[in-house]
mmCIF file of C-alpha atoms and ligand atoms in Angstrom:
data_model
loop_
_atom_site.group_PDB
_atom_site.id
_atom_site.type_symbol
_atom_site.label_atom_id
_atom_site.label_comp_id
_atom_site.label_asym_id
_atom_site.label_seq_id
_atom_site.Cartn_x
_atom_site.Cartn_y
_atom_site.Cartn_z
ATOM 1 C CA UNK A 1 37.285 134.814 125.793
ATOM 2 C CA UNK A 2 38.514 131.435 126.671
ATOM 3 C CA UNK A 3 41.889 130.137 126.702
ATOM 4 C CA UNK A 4 44.697 130.131 124.439
ATOM 5 C CA UNK A 5 43.328 126.723 122.205
ATOM 6 C CA UNK A 6 47.542 125.531 123.008
ATOM 7 C CA UNK A 7 47.553 125.444 126.647
ATOM 8 C CA UNK A 8 43.364 123.693 126.557
ATOM 9 C CA UNK A 9 45.156 120.940 123.971
ATOM 10 C CA UNK A 10 48.396 120.303 126.625
ATOM 11 C CA UNK A 11 46.511 120.092 129.891
ATOM 12 C CA UNK A 12 43.311 117.464 127.407
ATOM 13 C CA UNK A 13 41.056 119.812 127.389
ATOM 14 C CA UNK A 14 40.821 119.362 123.673
ATOM 15 C CA UNK A 15 37.399 119.552 122.538
ATOM 16 C CA UNK A 16 36.973 118.908 118.338
ATOM 17 C CA UNK A 17 36.531 122.797 117.488
ATOM 18 C CA UNK A 18 40.487 123.461 117.395
ATOM 19 C CA UNK A 19 43.173 121.929 117.090
ATOM 20 C CA UNK A 20 46.323 124.390 117.824
ATOM 21 C CA UNK A 21 49.806 124.062 115.525
ATOM 22 C CA UNK A 22 52.748 125.936 115.119
ATOM 23 C CA UNK A 23 56.178 124.437 113.609
ATOM 24 C CA UNK A 24 59.495 123.094 116.063
ATOM 25 C CA UNK A 25 62.158 125.775 114.098
ATOM 26 C CA UNK A 26 58.965 128.478 112.693
ATOM 27 C CA UNK A 27 61.420 131.071 113.846
ATOM 28 C CA UNK A 28 64.363 132.642 111.578
ATOM 29 C CA UNK A 29 65.234 129.991 109.336
ATOM 30 C CA UNK A 30 63.008 130.064 106.041
ATOM 31 C CA UNK A 31 61.192 133.419 105.946
ATOM 32 C CA UNK A 32 62.484 135.948 103.902
ATOM 33 C CA UNK A 33 61.492 138.227 106.131
ATOM 34 C CA UNK A 34 63.851 136.410 108.896
ATOM 35 C CA UNK A 35 67.232 136.988 106.206
ATOM 36 C CA UNK A 36 66.527 140.231 106.194
ATOM 37 C CA UNK A 37 66.674 141.661 109.458
ATOM 38 C CA UNK A 38 69.644 139.035 110.321
ATOM 39 C CA UNK A 39 72.037 140.087 107.728
ATOM 40 C CA UNK A 40 75.469 141.231 109.104
ATOM 41 C CA UNK A 41 74.799 140.079 112.230
ATOM 42 C CA UNK A 42 75.447 136.384 113.621
ATOM 43 C CA UNK A 43 73.473 134.368 115.495
ATOM 44 C CA UNK A 44 74.432 134.368 119.405
ATOM 45 C CA UNK A 45 74.438 138.424 118.328
ATOM 46 C CA UNK A 46 71.634 138.205 117.617
ATOM 47 C CA UNK A 47 69.982 136.600 120.534
ATOM 48 C CA UNK A 48 71.012 139.329 123.041
ATOM 49 C CA UNK A 49 69.244 142.045 120.981
ATOM 50 C CA UNK A 50 65.987 142.162 122.879
ATOM 51 C CA UNK A 51 64.124 143.861 120.196
ATOM 52 C CA UNK A 52 65.442 141.629 117.682
ATOM 53 C CA UNK A 53 64.139 139.074 119.351
ATOM 54 C CA UNK A 54 60.740 140.136 119.508
ATOM 55 C CA UNK A 55 60.576 141.021 115.972
ATOM 56 C CA UNK A 56 62.171 137.426 114.611
ATOM 57 C CA UNK A 57 60.003 136.074 117.180
ATOM 58 C CA UNK A 58 56.845 136.870 116.117
ATOM 59 C CA UNK A 59 57.105 136.901 112.083
ATOM 60 C CA UNK A 60 55.966 133.129 111.616
ATOM 61 C CA UNK A 61 52.574 134.357 113.652
ATOM 62 C CA UNK A 62 52.114 137.060 112.434
ATOM 63 C CA UNK A 63 52.906 135.261 108.458
ATOM 64 C CA UNK A 64 51.310 131.852 109.594
ATOM 65 C CA UNK A 65 48.314 132.683 111.929
ATOM 66 C CA UNK A 66 50.283 129.659 114.457
ATOM 67 C CA UNK A 67 48.653 129.458 117.493
ATOM 68 C CA UNK A 68 52.085 129.503 119.452
ATOM 69 C CA UNK A 69 55.281 131.918 119.440
ATOM 70 C CA UNK A 70 58.209 130.045 120.341
ATOM 71 C CA UNK A 71 61.011 132.167 121.441
ATOM 72 C CA UNK A 72 64.335 132.755 119.068
ATOM 73 C CA UNK A 73 67.192 131.486 120.609
ATOM 74 C CA UNK A 74 69.023 128.669 120.939
ATOM 75 C CA UNK A 75 70.009 125.628 123.694
ATOM 76 C CA UNK A 76 73.566 126.658 123.742
ATOM 77 C CA UNK A 77 72.812 130.441 123.995
ATOM 78 C CA UNK A 78 72.619 130.146 128.088
ATOM 79 C CA UNK A 79 75.905 127.721 128.170
ATOM 80 C CA UNK A 80 77.264 131.289 126.097
ATOM 81 C CA UNK A 81 75.410 132.874 129.256
ATOM 82 C CA UNK A 82 78.634 131.599 131.392
ATOM 83 C CA UNK A 83 81.690 132.401 129.232
ATOM 84 C CA UNK A 84 81.859 129.138 127.874
ATOM 85 C CA UNK A 85 83.868 129.813 123.851
ATOM 86 C CA UNK A 86 81.395 128.740 121.631
ATOM 87 C CA UNK A 87 80.360 129.018 117.769
ATOM 88 C CA UNK A 88 77.168 128.419 115.746
ATOM 89 C CA UNK A 89 78.117 128.118 112.271
ATOM 90 C CA UNK A 90 75.116 128.179 109.942
ATOM 91 C CA UNK A 91 74.554 125.315 107.413
ATOM 92 C CA UNK A 92 76.425 123.234 111.238
ATOM 93 C CA UNK A 93 75.425 123.849 114.184
ATOM 94 C CA UNK A 94 77.080 124.733 117.594
ATOM 95 C CA UNK A 95 80.689 124.189 117.707
ATOM 96 C CA UNK A 96 82.573 124.175 120.989
ATOM 97 C CA UNK A 97 86.322 126.314 120.496
ATOM 98 C CA UNK A 98 87.671 123.365 123.394
ATOM 99 C CA UNK A 99 85.450 120.284 123.973
ATOM 100 C CA UNK A 100 85.167 118.599 127.280
ATOM 101 C CA UNK A 101 87.557 115.634 127.615
ATOM 102 C CA UNK A 102 88.174 115.433 131.305
ATOM 103 C CA UNK A 103 86.575 116.957 135.115
ATOM 104 C CA UNK A 104 88.730 119.780 135.129
ATOM 105 C CA UNK A 105 86.550 120.889 131.834
ATOM 106 C CA UNK A 106 83.665 121.687 135.064
ATOM 107 C CA UNK A 107 85.815 124.498 135.775
ATOM 108 C CA UNK A 108 84.281 126.451 132.453
ATOM 109 C CA UNK A 109 80.834 125.568 133.289
ATOM 110 C CA UNK A 110 80.283 127.784 136.816
ATOM 111 C CA UNK A 111 76.027 128.001 137.670
ATOM 112 C CA UNK A 112 73.995 130.118 135.546
ATOM 113 C CA UNK A 113 72.152 133.217 137.721
ATOM 114 C CA UNK A 114 69.378 135.550 135.728
ATOM 115 C CA UNK A 115 71.651 138.381 135.608
ATOM 116 C CA UNK A 116 73.865 136.096 132.907
ATOM 117 C CA UNK A 117 70.899 136.906 131.233
ATOM 118 C CA UNK A 118 68.877 139.516 131.619
ATOM 119 C CA UNK A 119 68.237 140.060 127.391
ATOM 120 C CA UNK A 120 66.461 136.811 127.460
ATOM 121 C CA UNK A 121 64.419 138.957 130.727
ATOM 122 C CA UNK A 122 63.806 141.378 128.290
ATOM 123 C CA UNK A 123 63.389 139.829 124.606
ATOM 124 C CA UNK A 124 60.398 137.410 126.658
ATOM 125 C CA UNK A 125 58.749 141.025 128.146
ATOM 126 C CA UNK A 126 58.591 142.991 125.028
ATOM 127 C CA UNK A 127 56.726 139.986 123.081
ATOM 128 C CA UNK A 128 54.488 138.876 125.537
ATOM 129 C CA UNK A 129 53.557 142.694 125.256
ATOM 130 C CA UNK A 130 52.908 142.554 122.137
ATOM 131 C CA UNK A 131 51.444 139.343 122.796
ATOM 132 C CA UNK A 132 48.856 140.490 124.924
ATOM 133 C CA UNK A 133 48.602 139.051 128.334
ATOM 134 C CA UNK A 134 44.859 138.233 128.331
ATOM 135 C CA UNK A 135 43.568 133.489 128.950
ATOM 136 C CA UNK A 136 42.918 133.381 124.208
ATOM 137 C CA UNK A 137 46.434 135.524 123.590
ATOM 138 C CA UNK A 138 48.710 133.435 121.794
ATOM 139 C CA UNK A 139 51.125 132.353 124.365
ATOM 140 C CA UNK A 140 54.712 132.206 123.856
ATOM 141 C CA UNK A 141 56.232 128.766 124.709
ATOM 142 C CA UNK A 142 60.081 129.161 126.626
ATOM 143 C CA UNK A 143 62.584 126.558 125.702
ATOM 144 C CA UNK A 144 65.249 124.800 126.125
ATOM 145 C CA UNK A 145 68.217 121.543 125.684
ATOM 146 C CA UNK A 146 67.820 118.735 127.861
ATOM 147 C CA UNK A 147 71.378 117.807 129.903
ATOM 148 C CA UNK A 148 72.376 114.730 126.943
ATOM 149 C CA UNK A 149 71.841 116.935 123.802
ATOM 150 C CA UNK A 150 74.357 119.710 124.716
ATOM 151 C CA UNK A 151 76.750 117.905 126.590
ATOM 152 C CA UNK A 152 76.660 116.127 123.284
ATOM 153 C CA UNK A 153 77.592 119.211 121.733
ATOM 154 C CA UNK A 154 79.828 120.163 124.414
ATOM 155 C CA UNK A 155 81.909 116.816 124.177
ATOM 156 C CA UNK A 156 82.334 116.338 120.463
ATOM 157 C CA UNK A 157 82.947 119.560 120.331
ATOM 158 C CA UNK A 158 80.373 119.988 117.764
ATOM 159 C CA UNK A 159 76.932 118.277 116.194
ATOM 160 C CA UNK A 160 77.940 114.583 116.085
ATOM 161 C CA UNK A 161 76.555 111.118 114.059
ATOM 162 C CA UNK A 162 77.162 108.678 116.644
ATOM 163 C CA UNK A 163 77.535 110.157 119.832
ATOM 164 C CA UNK A 164 81.005 107.930 120.227
ATOM 165 C CA UNK A 165 82.492 110.311 122.751
ATOM 166 C CA UNK A 166 80.043 110.934 124.619
ATOM 167 C CA UNK A 167 78.526 107.652 125.732
ATOM 168 C CA UNK A 168 82.880 106.749 125.945
ATOM 169 C CA UNK A 169 82.742 109.167 128.641
ATOM 170 C CA UNK A 170 78.854 108.520 130.099
ATOM 171 C CA UNK A 171 80.010 104.367 130.735
ATOM 172 C CA UNK A 172 84.035 105.337 131.827
ATOM 173 C CA UNK A 173 83.257 108.104 133.550
ATOM 174 C CA UNK A 174 79.910 108.231 135.582
ATOM 175 C CA UNK A 175 80.734 110.026 138.552
ATOM 176 C CA UNK A 176 82.191 112.757 135.457
ATOM 177 C CA UNK A 177 79.268 112.400 133.696
ATOM 178 C CA UNK A 178 76.182 113.134 136.028
ATOM 179 C CA UNK A 179 78.422 116.037 138.247
ATOM 180 C CA UNK A 180 78.616 117.556 134.063
ATOM 181 C CA UNK A 181 74.774 117.346 133.965
ATOM 182 C CA UNK A 182 74.251 118.360 137.196
ATOM 183 C CA UNK A 183 75.331 121.787 135.659
ATOM 184 C CA UNK A 184 73.699 121.427 132.466
ATOM 185 C CA UNK A 185 70.424 120.864 134.121
ATOM 186 C CA UNK A 186 71.126 123.809 136.062
ATOM 187 C CA UNK A 187 71.655 125.981 133.786
ATOM 188 C CA UNK A 188 68.658 125.301 130.941
ATOM 189 C CA UNK A 189 66.685 125.284 134.787
ATOM 190 C CA UNK A 190 67.169 128.352 135.609
ATOM 191 C CA UNK A 191 67.274 129.415 131.595
ATOM 192 C CA UNK A 192 63.960 128.335 131.555
ATOM 193 C CA UNK A 193 62.690 129.679 134.665
ATOM 194 C CA UNK A 194 63.750 133.704 133.616
ATOM 195 C CA UNK A 195 61.416 132.592 130.160
ATOM 196 C CA UNK A 196 58.484 131.771 133.287
ATOM 197 C CA UNK A 197 59.094 134.372 135.168
ATOM 198 C CA UNK A 198 58.919 136.672 131.871
ATOM 199 C CA UNK A 199 55.857 135.141 130.279
ATOM 200 C CA UNK A 200 56.090 132.600 128.957
ATOM 201 C CA UNK A 201 53.003 130.347 129.392
ATOM 202 C CA UNK A 202 54.882 126.638 128.358
ATOM 203 C CA UNK A 203 58.156 125.288 128.407
ATOM 204 C CA UNK A 204 59.311 123.309 126.109
ATOM 205 C CA UNK A 205 62.073 120.797 127.492
ATOM 206 C CA UNK A 206 64.168 119.648 123.655
ATOM 207 C CA UNK A 207 65.841 116.347 124.231
ATOM 208 C CA UNK A 208 66.905 116.577 120.535
ATOM 209 C CA UNK A 209 69.820 113.498 120.381
ATOM 210 C CA UNK A 210 68.674 111.157 123.268
ATOM 211 C CA UNK A 211 67.096 108.493 120.818
ATOM 212 C CA UNK A 212 70.760 107.708 120.175
ATOM 213 C CA UNK A 213 70.573 105.491 123.526
ATOM 214 C CA UNK A 214 69.180 102.407 124.505
ATOM 215 C CA UNK A 215 65.709 102.947 127.367
ATOM 216 C CA UNK A 216 67.918 101.143 129.828
ATOM 217 C CA UNK A 217 70.645 104.165 129.913
ATOM 218 C CA UNK A 218 68.272 106.886 129.009
ATOM 219 C CA UNK A 219 67.109 106.188 132.167
ATOM 220 C CA UNK A 220 70.524 105.270 134.280
ATOM 221 C CA UNK A 221 72.279 108.561 132.778
ATOM 222 C CA UNK A 222 69.915 110.808 130.897
ATOM 223 C CA UNK A 223 65.863 110.722 132.738
ATOM 224 C CA UNK A 224 67.302 111.978 136.911
ATOM 225 C CA UNK A 225 68.973 114.722 134.944
ATOM 226 C CA UNK A 226 66.017 115.850 132.612
ATOM 227 C CA UNK A 227 63.076 115.204 135.215
ATOM 228 C CA UNK A 228 65.354 117.588 137.656
ATOM 229 C CA UNK A 229 64.382 120.317 134.632
ATOM 230 C CA UNK A 230 60.409 119.302 134.236
ATOM 231 C CA UNK A 231 60.032 118.977 137.808
ATOM 232 C CA UNK A 232 61.122 122.320 138.798
ATOM 233 C CA UNK A 233 59.199 123.914 136.527
ATOM 234 C CA UNK A 234 56.497 121.715 136.780
ATOM 235 C CA UNK A 235 56.626 124.432 140.179
ATOM 236 C CA UNK A 236 55.393 127.721 138.047
ATOM 237 C CA UNK A 237 52.579 125.426 136.583
ATOM 238 C CA UNK A 238 53.740 126.123 132.780
ATOM 239 C CA UNK A 239 52.836 122.944 131.010
ATOM 240 C CA UNK A 240 55.792 120.981 130.055
ATOM 241 C CA UNK A 241 56.471 120.021 126.308
ATOM 242 C CA UNK A 242 59.433 116.978 126.084
ATOM 243 C CA UNK A 243 60.615 116.014 122.810
ATOM 244 C CA UNK A 244 63.580 113.736 121.453
ATOM 245 C CA UNK A 245 63.854 112.752 118.067
ATOM 246 C CA UNK A 246 63.719 109.379 117.688
ATOM 247 C CA UNK A 247 62.775 108.003 121.017
ATOM 248 C CA UNK A 248 60.153 105.121 119.834
ATOM 249 C CA UNK A 249 61.263 103.504 122.055
ATOM 250 C CA UNK A 250 61.968 105.610 124.941
ATOM 251 C CA UNK A 251 58.493 107.241 124.150
ATOM 252 C CA UNK A 252 56.558 105.830 128.042
ATOM 253 C CA UNK A 253 60.155 107.314 129.703
ATOM 254 C CA UNK A 254 59.994 110.798 128.332
ATOM 255 C CA UNK A 255 56.797 110.342 129.283
ATOM 256 C CA UNK A 256 57.385 110.164 132.780
ATOM 257 C CA UNK A 257 60.346 111.833 133.077
ATOM 258 C CA UNK A 258 57.363 114.878 133.951
ATOM 259 C CA UNK A 259 55.650 115.796 130.175
ATOM 260 C CA UNK A 260 53.028 117.255 130.634
ATOM 261 C CA UNK A 261 52.768 116.667 126.303
ATOM 262 C CA UNK A 262 54.902 114.473 124.713
ATOM 263 C CA UNK A 263 57.235 115.949 121.931
ATOM 264 C CA UNK A 264 56.442 112.456 118.769
ATOM 265 C CA UNK A 265 58.729 112.845 115.483
ATOM 266 C CA UNK A 266 57.647 111.314 112.498
ATOM 267 C CA UNK A 267 58.835 107.580 112.987
ATOM 268 C CA UNK A 268 55.835 106.104 114.673
ATOM 269 C CA UNK A 269 52.060 107.584 114.234
ATOM 270 C CA UNK A 270 50.360 109.275 116.626
ATOM 271 C CA UNK A 271 47.468 106.072 117.535
ATOM 272 C CA UNK A 272 50.979 103.623 118.673
ATOM 273 C CA UNK A 273 52.210 106.572 120.256
ATOM 274 C CA UNK A 274 49.238 107.605 122.234
ATOM 275 C CA UNK A 275 49.176 103.269 123.169
ATOM 276 C CA UNK A 276 53.381 103.833 124.235
ATOM 277 C CA UNK A 277 52.242 106.245 126.510
ATOM 278 C CA UNK A 278 49.064 105.876 128.203
ATOM 279 C CA UNK A 279 46.099 108.599 128.399
ATOM 280 C CA UNK A 280 47.520 110.795 131.022
ATOM 281 C CA UNK A 281 49.700 112.447 127.964
ATOM 282 C CA UNK A 282 49.131 115.048 125.658
ATOM 283 C CA UNK A 283 51.128 114.555 122.332
ATOM 284 C CA UNK A 284 52.455 116.618 119.965
ATOM 285 C CA UNK A 285 53.253 116.128 115.861
ATOM 286 C CA UNK A 286 54.555 114.710 114.025
ATOM 287 C CA UNK A 287 53.624 115.362 110.375
ATOM 288 C CA UNK A 288 57.986 113.835 108.662
ATOM 289 C CA UNK A 289 59.516 117.562 107.701
ATOM 290 C CA UNK A 290 61.133 115.492 104.849
ATOM 291 C CA UNK A 291 57.178 115.535 103.417
ATOM 292 C CA UNK A 292 56.768 119.551 103.061
ATOM 293 C CA UNK A 293 58.351 119.479 99.393
ATOM 294 C CA UNK A 294 56.157 117.057 98.055
ATOM 295 C CA UNK A 295 53.307 117.833 95.428
ATOM 296 C CA UNK A 296 50.456 119.442 97.715
ATOM 297 C CA UNK A 297 47.989 117.068 98.237
ATOM 298 C CA UNK A 298 50.106 114.313 98.671
ATOM 299 C CA UNK A 299 51.190 116.105 101.929
ATOM 300 C CA UNK A 300 47.663 118.910 102.578
ATOM 301 C CA UNK A 301 46.405 113.936 102.910
ATOM 302 C CA UNK A 302 49.955 113.728 105.281
ATOM 303 C CA UNK A 303 48.584 115.962 107.035
ATOM 304 C CA UNK A 304 44.514 114.578 107.429
ATOM 305 C CA UNK A 305 46.455 111.216 108.762
ATOM 306 C CA UNK A 306 48.511 112.973 111.548
ATOM 307 C CA UNK A 307 45.528 114.636 112.490
ATOM 308 C CA UNK A 308 42.717 111.017 112.229
ATOM 309 C CA UNK A 309 45.646 109.418 114.580
ATOM 310 C CA UNK A 310 46.116 112.460 117.317
ATOM 311 C CA UNK A 311 42.479 111.637 117.646
ATOM 312 C CA UNK A 312 43.307 108.881 119.520
ATOM 313 C CA UNK A 313 44.633 111.819 122.348
ATOM 314 C CA UNK A 314 43.297 113.404 124.490
ATOM 315 C CA UNK A 315 45.272 116.736 123.704
ATOM 316 C CA UNK A 316 47.320 117.003 120.490
ATOM 317 C CA UNK A 317 49.413 119.751 119.474
ATOM 318 C CA UNK A 318 49.698 119.736 115.306
ATOM 319 C CA UNK A 319 53.353 120.083 114.708
ATOM 320 C CA UNK A 320 56.191 118.438 112.113
ATOM 321 C CA UNK A 321 57.644 115.563 113.222
ATOM 322 C CA UNK A 322 61.361 117.714 113.992
ATOM 323 C CA UNK A 323 62.595 121.117 113.325
ATOM 324 C CA UNK A 324 61.432 123.245 109.615
ATOM 325 C CA UNK A 325 64.188 122.877 107.022
ATOM 326 C CA UNK A 326 66.118 125.945 105.887
ATOM 327 C CA UNK A 327 64.860 125.151 102.325
ATOM 328 C CA UNK A 328 61.207 124.960 103.194
ATOM 329 C CA UNK A 329 58.971 127.622 101.491
ATOM 330 C CA UNK A 330 57.150 129.175 104.027
ATOM 331 C CA UNK A 331 53.478 129.870 101.718
ATOM 332 C CA UNK A 332 53.748 125.908 102.689
ATOM 333 C CA UNK A 333 53.643 126.079 106.545
ATOM 334 C CA UNK A 334 50.560 128.825 105.918
ATOM 335 C CA UNK A 335 48.337 126.226 104.088
ATOM 336 C CA UNK A 336 49.166 123.456 106.699
ATOM 337 C CA UNK A 337 48.128 125.766 109.187
ATOM 338 C CA UNK A 338 45.174 126.656 107.522
ATOM 339 C CA UNK A 339 44.139 123.256 106.434
ATOM 340 C CA UNK A 340 44.279 122.438 110.498
ATOM 341 C CA UNK A 341 42.129 124.603 112.025
ATOM 342 C CA UNK A 342 39.224 124.542 109.402
ATOM 343 C CA UNK A 343 39.018 120.806 108.300
ATOM 344 C CA UNK A 344 40.789 119.855 111.697
ATOM 345 C CA UNK A 345 37.964 119.434 113.762
ATOM 346 C CA UNK A 346 35.526 117.231 111.253
ATOM 347 C CA UNK A 347 38.792 115.244 111.208
ATOM 348 C CA UNK A 348 39.089 115.040 114.315
ATOM 349 C CA UNK A 349 35.292 114.195 114.873
ATOM 350 C CA UNK A 350 34.672 111.676 112.267
ATOM 351 C CA UNK A 351 38.389 109.901 113.908
ATOM 352 C CA UNK A 352 36.655 109.792 117.231
ATOM 353 C CA UNK A 353 32.960 108.366 116.527
ATOM 354 C CA UNK A 354 34.546 106.175 113.997
ATOM 355 C CA UNK A 355 36.291 104.524 116.419
ATOM 356 C CA UNK A 356 33.042 104.677 119.362
ATOM 357 C CA UNK A 357 32.124 102.085 117.068
ATOM 358 C CA UNK A 358 32.108 98.305 117.741
ATOM 359 C CA UNK A 359 33.948 96.498 115.080
ATOM 360 C CA UNK A 360 32.113 95.359 112.573
ATOM 361 C CA UNK A 361 32.472 92.087 111.457
ATOM 362 C CA UNK A 362 33.455 92.010 107.842
ATOM 363 C CA UNK A 363 31.097 89.940 104.773
HETATM 364 O O1 CP3 B 1 61.346 129.301 116.513
HETATM 365 C C1 CP3 B 1 62.804 127.741 116.980
HETATM 366 O O2 CP3 B 1 62.575 127.035 116.769
HETATM 367 C C2 CP3 B 1 63.160 129.171 117.961
HETATM 368 C C3 CP3 B 1 64.152 128.927 117.453
HETATM 369 C C4 CP3 B 1 65.420 127.942 118.008
HETATM 370 C C5 CP3 B 1 66.669 127.712 117.724
HETATM 371 N N1 CP3 B 1 67.448 126.414 118.117
HETATM 372 C C6 CP3 B 1 66.941 128.878 116.514
HETATM 373 C C7 CP3 B 1 68.260 128.676 115.638
HETATM 374 C C8 CP3 B 1 65.197 126.699 118.669
HETATM 375 C C9 CP3 B 1 63.744 126.391 119.829
HETATM 376 C C10 CP3 B 1 66.744 126.382 119.020
HETATM 377 C C11 CP3 B 1 67.274 124.341 119.617
HETATM 378 C C12 CP3 B 1 67.961 123.806 118.913
HETATM 379 N N2 CP3 B 1 69.131 124.134 119.271
HETATM 380 C C13 CP3 B 1 68.051 122.776 118.787
HETATM 381 C C14 CP3 B 1 66.872 122.260 119.554
HETATM 382 C C15 CP3 B 1 65.821 122.150 118.314
HETATM 383 C C16 CP3 B 1 66.308 120.492 117.187
HETATM 384 O O3 CP3 B 1 66.335 120.947 116.868
HETATM 385 O O4 CP3 B 1 66.365 119.233 117.805
HETATM 386 C C17 CP3 B 1 69.389 122.166 118.553
HETATM 387 C C18 CP3 B 1 69.788 121.011 118.943
HETATM 388 C C19 CP3 B 1 69.970 123.589 118.529
HETATM 389 C C20 CP3 B 1 71.396 123.089 118.283
HETATM 390 C C21 CP3 B 1 71.967 124.376 116.796
HETATM 391 N N3 CP3 B 1 71.441 125.311 116.654
HETATM 392 C C22 CP3 B 1 71.646 123.110 115.743
HETATM 393 C C23 CP3 B 1 71.437 122.022 115.646
HETATM 394 C C24 CP3 B 1 71.771 124.430 113.968
HETATM 395 C C25 CP3 B 1 71.551 124.380 112.903
HETATM 396 C C26 CP3 B 1 72.012 124.902 112.617
HETATM 397 C C27 CP3 B 1 71.696 124.607 111.604
HETATM 398 O O5 CP3 B 1 71.985 125.843 110.512
HETATM 399 O O6 CP3 B 1 71.221 123.745 110.124
HETATM 400 C C28 CP3 B 1 71.267 126.012 115.758
HETATM 401 C C29 CP3 B 1 71.457 127.469 114.490
HETATM 402 C C30 CP3 B 1 70.126 127.650 114.548
HETATM 403 N N4 CP3 B 1 69.630 128.063 115.635
HETATM 404 C C31 CP3 B 1 70.093 128.300 113.205
HETATM 405 C C32 CP3 B 1 68.594 129.427 114.415
HETATM 406 C C33 CP3 B 1 67.615 130.280 113.752
HETATM 407 C C34 CP3 B 1 69.903 128.613 111.911
HETATM 408 C C35 CP3 B 1 71.296 128.984 111.917
HETATM 409 C C36 CP3 B 1 70.965 130.932 111.648
HETATM 410 O O7 CP3 B 1 70.062 131.492 111.465
HETATM 411 O O8 CP3 B 1 71.977 131.765 112.258
#
């Protein structure tokens, strides 16, 4: 059998006949079967229960026929595993009992060892066993949070609109900032390496909130730390997706940090993103998640637009521009997968053929 479409697209060896599709935050969230198995169990507890993690990870694969499974966990799980006191509150997100403010706080963040996350190793093995290990099997994507996004939760103590304390610490005490990011990079790197060693065949580094930074600060204070993680993972040979929200102005740097695939939110079309990052990268994205509530024909036309614009890249993995909103009707996601699989190849062929035509002079 041939290679899984997801992996082929990441290598930009993306034949016309199948556009891979999956959704960020497809595991958990809107599925009734998820709410049922999670009943009475907190998010962070659920993440330490390998059988349950397998079930939740595979639910969207069974239901929607997506081309990837994403590991059910959270970017905060490895931070919790080294002993930091935190919780994930439904509807809000991660909350840190005592936020980071000074050098002494680094003592609360020891290095992560694979032994701290044996439950991750076990869960990934169970998932991969069920997905099957052949080249054509649906691949499992492992993931981690990038240092800036993790640091923002640690410093702000929870979600933030402006990242004011994070940026203040970064600029006022660069030495502490870099030490904190070094430690977070070590933690995320080991989290990813454990997932890859157990059978994850692709990884995604989430720097969800890096788009709040100007390019100059991103390049100086953030990019080297993310680049270190991506370089370490590159040695294992798994393709690496690098994603953030609001990163239109950062896209070339997000790519150069060491991505194979650049994740693009919904703010710029994929042909423009392809122009910004250049031909050496595949793209992932970028349907606006807000449109999942629009009438089907309106949404379907936007799905086709994304495929058309994605034809400008040598490899395109269809996805949303950010995660599935909690209120999403799951049947809409299934319809999108069907549309991308059934109509995608023709739409892409037509878009590429049109791009190859010499411009016609207006009459
Ligand atoms: O389906 C998947 O994508 C796999 C699992 C996954 C979760 N979190 C499960 C989860 C992944 C990949 C993440 C990554 C994550 N976590 C990110 C990066 C992706 C992004 O959205 O930008 C971030 C920033 C977090 C931190 C976090 N955890 C937030 C902001 C929230 C949302 C809070 C809410 O309820 O709206 C969480 C909680 C969380 N992580 C949930 C899930 C399924 C929902 C809570 C629950 O089910 O109890």
